[in-house]
Amino acid sequence: QKEVEQNSGPLSVPEGAIASLNCTYSDRGSQSFFWYRQYSGKSPELIMSIYSNGDKEDGRFTAQLNKASQYVSLLIRDSQPSDSATYLCAALSGGYQKVTFGTGTKLQVIP
Amino acid sequence: KAGVTQTPRYLIKTRGQQVTLSCSPISGHRSVSWYQQTPGQGLQFLFEYFSETQRNKGNFPGRFSGRQFSNSRSEMNVSTLELGDSALYLCASSFGDTTGELFFGEGSRLTVL
């Protein structure tokens, strides 16, 4: 069982819709969670961090964390074609800076 | 502020050779992590260094090694290359001690023939 699991997609949504990306994790000791975005041929870039249960909003992005269910999600409102990328869910586990990544969900926003 | 710099960007090696990859972190960042990215496995954690000390190591064979210098620059080495080592090797730096917020370089794409 992978430590961080995501549906590989692709997830296709029309422009202007809400994209919902989901992730589960197995290590209950994980305390910090992240969403990274990776455009094709580029390196990952951090877009959201979440540390406590509940929602965290940043512009069009909302990260949600439920530690009891070991579930993390990312909502992208008013999706744009420029949001088309692979979204990587990650968890800080194993101490220090060991960040474990899921395999990513590919999002396609259709104009 | 300059980002994370990785060299070389592309390299081709043959089986049995060794390779050294270099990473210069963002100025002021003391933590450097290395990841291997392949289409099938995604991002796999190799190791993490902080103040010249390896603090974490992933599940890779001993052929994969690394080090960090006093100026926080880091190198990783892969000896006795195998075809399966073909991948994008990403370096990431972080300012804090345990933030998990990583800033990635553009990567070194290694092809083993």
CSV table of C-alpha atoms in Angstrom, one decimal:
chain,number,residue,atom,x,y,z
A,1,GLN,CA,0.0,0.0,0.0
A,2,LYS,CA,1.4,3.4,-1.0
A,3,GLU,CA,1.7,5.9,1.8
A,4,VAL,CA,-0.1,8.6,-0.2
A,5,GLU,CA,-2.7,7.5,-2.8
A,6,GLN,CA,-4.4,9.5,-5.5
A,7,ASN,CA,-6.5,8.7,-8.5
A,8,SER,CA,-4.3,9.1,-11.5
A,9,GLY,CA,-7.1,10.5,-13.7
A,10,PRO,CA,-7.3,12.2,-16.1
A,11,LEU,CA,-10.0,14.3,-14.5
A,12,SER,CA,-11.7,16.4,-17.1
A,13,VAL,CA,-13.7,19.5,-16.2
A,14,PRO,CA,-15.2,22.3,-18.3
A,15,GLU,CA,-13.8,25.8,-18.0
A,16,GLY,CA,-15.4,27.6,-15.1
A,17,ALA,CA,-16.4,24.5,-13.2
A,18,ILE,CA,-15.1,23.3,-9.8
A,19,ALA,CA,-12.3,20.6,-10.0
A,20,SER,CA,-12.2,18.3,-7.0
A,21,LEU,CA,-9.0,16.4,-6.4
A,22,ASN,CA,-8.7,13.8,-3.6
A,23,CYS,CA,-6.0,12.0,-1.7
A,24,THR,CA,-5.7,9.5,1.1
A,25,TYR,CA,-2.7,8.8,3.3
A,26,SER,CA,-1.8,5.8,5.5
A,27,ASP,CA,0.6,7.2,8.1
A,28,ARG,CA,-1.5,8.5,11.0
A,29,GLY,CA,1.6,10.3,12.3
A,30,SER,CA,1.6,12.6,9.3
A,31,GLN,CA,0.8,16.1,10.4
A,32,SER,CA,1.4,18.4,7.5
A,33,PHE,CA,0.0,18.1,4.0
A,34,PHE,CA,0.7,19.8,0.7
A,35,TRP,CA,-0.5,20.1,-2.8
A,36,TYR,CA,2.0,20.6,-5.6
A,37,ARG,CA,1.2,21.4,-9.2
A,38,GLN,CA,3.4,20.0,-12.0
A,39,TYR,CA,3.0,21.2,-15.5
A,40,SER,CA,4.2,18.9,-18.3
A,41,GLY,CA,8.0,19.0,-18.6
A,42,LYS,CA,8.3,21.2,-15.5
A,43,SER,CA,9.2,20.6,-11.9
A,44,PRO,CA,6.6,20.6,-9.1
A,45,GLU,CA,5.7,23.8,-7.4
A,46,LEU,CA,4.0,24.2,-4.0
A,47,ILE,CA,0.5,25.7,-4.2
A,48,MET,CA,-1.1,24.8,-0.8
A,49,SER,CA,-0.1,23.7,2.6
A,50,ILE,CA,-2.6,22.5,5.3
A,51,TYR,CA,-1.8,21.5,8.9
A,52,SER,CA,-5.0,21.3,10.8
A,53,ASN,CA,-8.5,19.8,10.2
A,54,GLY,CA,-10.8,21.9,8.2
A,55,ASP,CA,-10.6,24.1,5.1
A,56,LYS,CA,-7.9,26.5,4.0
A,57,GLU,CA,-8.6,28.9,1.2
A,58,ASP,CA,-6.2,30.8,-1.0
A,59,GLY,CA,-7.8,32.5,-4.0
A,60,ARG,CA,-9.5,30.0,-6.2
A,61,PHE,CA,-7.9,27.1,-4.3
A,62,THR,CA,-9.3,25.4,-1.1
A,63,ALA,CA,-7.5,22.6,0.6
A,64,GLN,CA,-9.5,20.4,3.0
A,65,LEU,CA,-8.0,18.0,5.6
A,66,ASN,CA,-9.8,15.3,7.6
A,67,LYS,CA,-7.3,13.5,9.9
A,68,ALA,CA,-9.9,11.1,11.3
A,69,SER,CA,-10.6,9.8,7.7
A,70,GLN,CA,-7.0,10.4,6.6
A,71,TYR,CA,-8.2,12.3,3.7
A,72,VAL,CA,-7.0,15.5,1.9
A,73,SER,CA,-8.6,17.3,-0.9
A,74,LEU,CA,-8.1,20.3,-3.2
A,75,LEU,CA,-10.9,22.2,-4.8
A,76,ILE,CA,-10.2,24.6,-7.7
A,77,ARG,CA,-13.0,27.0,-8.3
A,78,ASP,CA,-13.6,28.7,-11.7
A,79,SER,CA,-11.2,26.2,-13.4
A,80,GLN,CA,-9.1,27.7,-16.2
A,81,PRO,CA,-7.3,25.9,-19.0
A,82,SER,CA,-4.1,27.2,-17.4
A,83,ASP,CA,-4.9,24.9,-14.4
A,84,SER,CA,-4.4,21.9,-16.6
A,85,ALA,CA,-1.5,20.0,-14.9
A,86,THR,CA,-0.8,17.1,-12.7
A,87,TYR,CA,-1.6,17.7,-9.0
A,88,LEU,CA,0.6,16.0,-6.5
A,89,CYS,CA,-0.6,15.4,-2.9
A,90,ALA,CA,2.1,15.1,-0.4
A,91,ALA,CA,2.6,14.4,3.3
A,92,LEU,CA,5.4,15.2,5.8
A,93,SER,CA,6.1,12.0,7.5
A,94,GLY,CA,9.0,10.0,9.0
A,95,GLY,CA,10.4,13.1,10.7
A,96,TYR,CA,12.4,16.1,9.5
A,97,GLN,CA,11.9,16.9,5.8
A,98,LYS,CA,10.8,13.5,4.5
A,99,VAL,CA,8.0,14.4,2.2
A,100,THR,CA,6.1,11.5,0.6
A,101,PHE,CA,4.2,12.2,-2.7
A,102,GLY,CA,1.3,10.5,-4.3
A,103,THR,CA,1.6,9.6,-8.0
A,104,GLY,CA,-0.5,12.6,-8.9
A,105,THR,CA,-3.9,13.3,-10.6
A,106,LYS,CA,-3.8,14.7,-14.1
A,107,LEU,CA,-6.4,17.6,-14.5
A,108,GLN,CA,-7.6,18.7,-17.9
A,109,VAL,CA,-9.7,21.8,-18.1
A,110,ILE,CA,-11.7,21.9,-21.3
A,111,PRO,CA,-12.3,25.4,-22.8
B,1,LYS,CA,16.4,35.6,-5.5
B,2,ALA,CA,17.8,32.7,-7.6
B,3,GLY,CA,16.0,29.5,-7.5
B,4,VAL,CA,17.3,26.0,-7.0
B,5,THR,CA,19.9,25.2,-9.7
B,6,GLN,CA,20.7,21.7,-10.9
B,7,THR,CA,23.4,20.6,-13.2
B,8,PRO,CA,23.7,19.0,-15.6
B,9,ARG,CA,20.2,19.3,-17.1
B,10,TYR,CA,20.6,16.3,-19.4
B,11,LEU,CA,23.0,13.5,-19.5
B,12,ILE,CA,23.4,10.1,-21.2
B,13,LYS,CA,25.4,7.3,-19.7
B,14,THR,CA,25.9,3.6,-20.3
B,15,ARG,CA,25.3,0.7,-18.0
B,16,GLY,CA,28.0,0.3,-15.4
B,17,GLN,CA,29.1,3.9,-15.4
B,18,GLN,CA,28.6,6.3,-12.6
B,19,VAL,CA,27.1,9.8,-12.5
B,20,THR,CA,27.3,12.8,-10.2
B,21,LEU,CA,24.5,15.4,-10.1
B,22,SER,CA,24.8,18.8,-8.5
B,23,CYS,CA,22.3,21.0,-6.7
B,24,SER,CA,22.6,24.6,-5.4
B,25,PRO,CA,19.8,25.5,-3.1
B,26,ILE,CA,18.1,28.8,-2.7
B,27,SER,CA,20.3,31.2,-0.7
B,28,GLY,CA,19.6,30.7,3.0
B,29,HIS,CA,18.0,27.2,2.6
B,30,ARG,CA,19.8,24.6,4.6
B,31,SER,CA,17.8,21.5,3.8
B,32,VAL,CA,18.3,19.8,0.5
B,33,SER,CA,16.2,16.7,-0.6
B,34,TRP,CA,16.6,14.5,-3.6
B,35,TYR,CA,13.8,12.7,-5.5
B,36,GLN,CA,13.7,10.3,-8.4
B,37,GLN,CA,10.7,10.8,-10.8
B,38,THR,CA,9.6,8.1,-13.2
B,39,PRO,CA,6.3,7.8,-15.1
B,40,GLY,CA,5.5,4.6,-13.3
B,41,GLN,CA,6.5,5.3,-9.8
B,42,GLY,CA,6.1,9.1,-9.5
B,43,LEU,CA,8.3,11.0,-7.1
B,44,GLN,CA,10.4,8.7,-4.9
B,45,PHE,CA,12.3,10.1,-2.0
B,46,LEU,CA,16.0,9.4,-2.1
B,47,PHE,CA,17.5,11.3,0.8
B,48,GLU,CA,17.6,14.6,2.7
B,49,TYR,CA,20.5,16.6,4.1
B,50,PHE,CA,20.5,19.4,6.6
B,51,SER,CA,23.7,21.1,7.7
B,52,GLU,CA,25.9,18.5,6.0
B,53,THR,CA,24.1,15.6,7.8
B,54,GLN,CA,21.9,13.0,6.1
B,55,ARG,CA,18.7,12.9,8.2
B,56,ASN,CA,16.5,10.7,6.1
B,57,LYS,CA,17.1,8.1,3.4
B,58,GLY,CA,14.6,6.4,1.1
B,59,ASN,CA,14.4,2.8,0.0
B,60,PHE,CA,17.1,2.9,-2.7
B,61,PRO,CA,20.1,0.6,-3.0
B,62,GLY,CA,23.5,1.7,-1.7
B,63,ARG,CA,24.5,2.6,-5.2
B,64,PHE,CA,22.7,5.9,-4.6
B,65,SER,CA,24.6,8.2,-2.3
B,66,GLY,CA,24.8,11.9,-1.6
B,67,ARG,CA,26.5,14.6,0.4
B,68,GLN,CA,26.1,18.2,1.4
B,69,PHE,CA,28.8,20.8,1.7
B,70,SER,CA,29.2,23.6,4.2
B,71,ASN,CA,27.7,26.1,1.7
B,72,SER,CA,24.5,23.8,1.5
B,73,ARG,CA,25.3,22.8,-2.0
B,74,SER,CA,24.6,19.1,-2.5
B,75,GLU,CA,25.6,16.3,-4.8
B,76,MET,CA,24.2,12.9,-5.4
B,77,ASN,CA,26.1,10.0,-7.0
B,78,VAL,CA,24.8,6.8,-8.6
B,79,SER,CA,27.4,4.1,-9.2
B,80,THR,CA,27.2,1.1,-11.5
B,81,LEU,CA,24.3,2.5,-13.5
B,82,GLU,CA,21.4,0.3,-14.5
B,83,LEU,CA,18.8,0.8,-17.2
B,84,GLY,CA,16.2,1.3,-14.6
B,85,ASP,CA,18.0,4.3,-13.2
B,86,SER,CA,16.9,6.3,-16.2
B,87,ALA,CA,14.7,9.1,-14.6
B,88,LEU,CA,14.4,12.7,-13.8
B,89,TYR,CA,16.3,13.5,-10.6
B,90,LEU,CA,14.9,16.4,-8.8
B,91,CYS,CA,16.5,18.4,-6.0
B,92,ALA,CA,14.5,20.5,-3.6
B,93,SER,CA,15.5,22.9,-1.0
B,94,SER,CA,13.7,24.2,2.1
B,95,PHE,CA,14.3,27.0,4.5
B,96,GLY,CA,12.9,25.6,7.7
B,97,ASP,CA,13.9,22.5,9.6
B,98,THR,CA,10.7,20.5,9.2
B,99,THR,CA,8.3,22.6,7.1
B,100,GLY,CA,7.8,20.2,4.2
B,101,GLU,CA,7.5,23.1,1.9
B,102,LEU,CA,9.9,22.3,-0.9
B,103,PHE,CA,11.2,24.4,-3.7
B,104,PHE,CA,12.3,22.3,-6.7
B,105,GLY,CA,15.0,22.7,-9.2
B,106,GLU,CA,14.3,21.9,-12.9
B,107,GLY,CA,15.9,18.5,-12.6
B,108,SER,CA,18.6,16.4,-14.2
B,109,ARG,CA,17.3,14.0,-16.8
B,110,LEU,CA,19.5,10.9,-16.8
B,111,THR,CA,19.2,8.4,-19.6
B,112,VAL,CA,21.1,5.1,-19.2
B,113,LEU,CA,21.7,3.1,-22.4
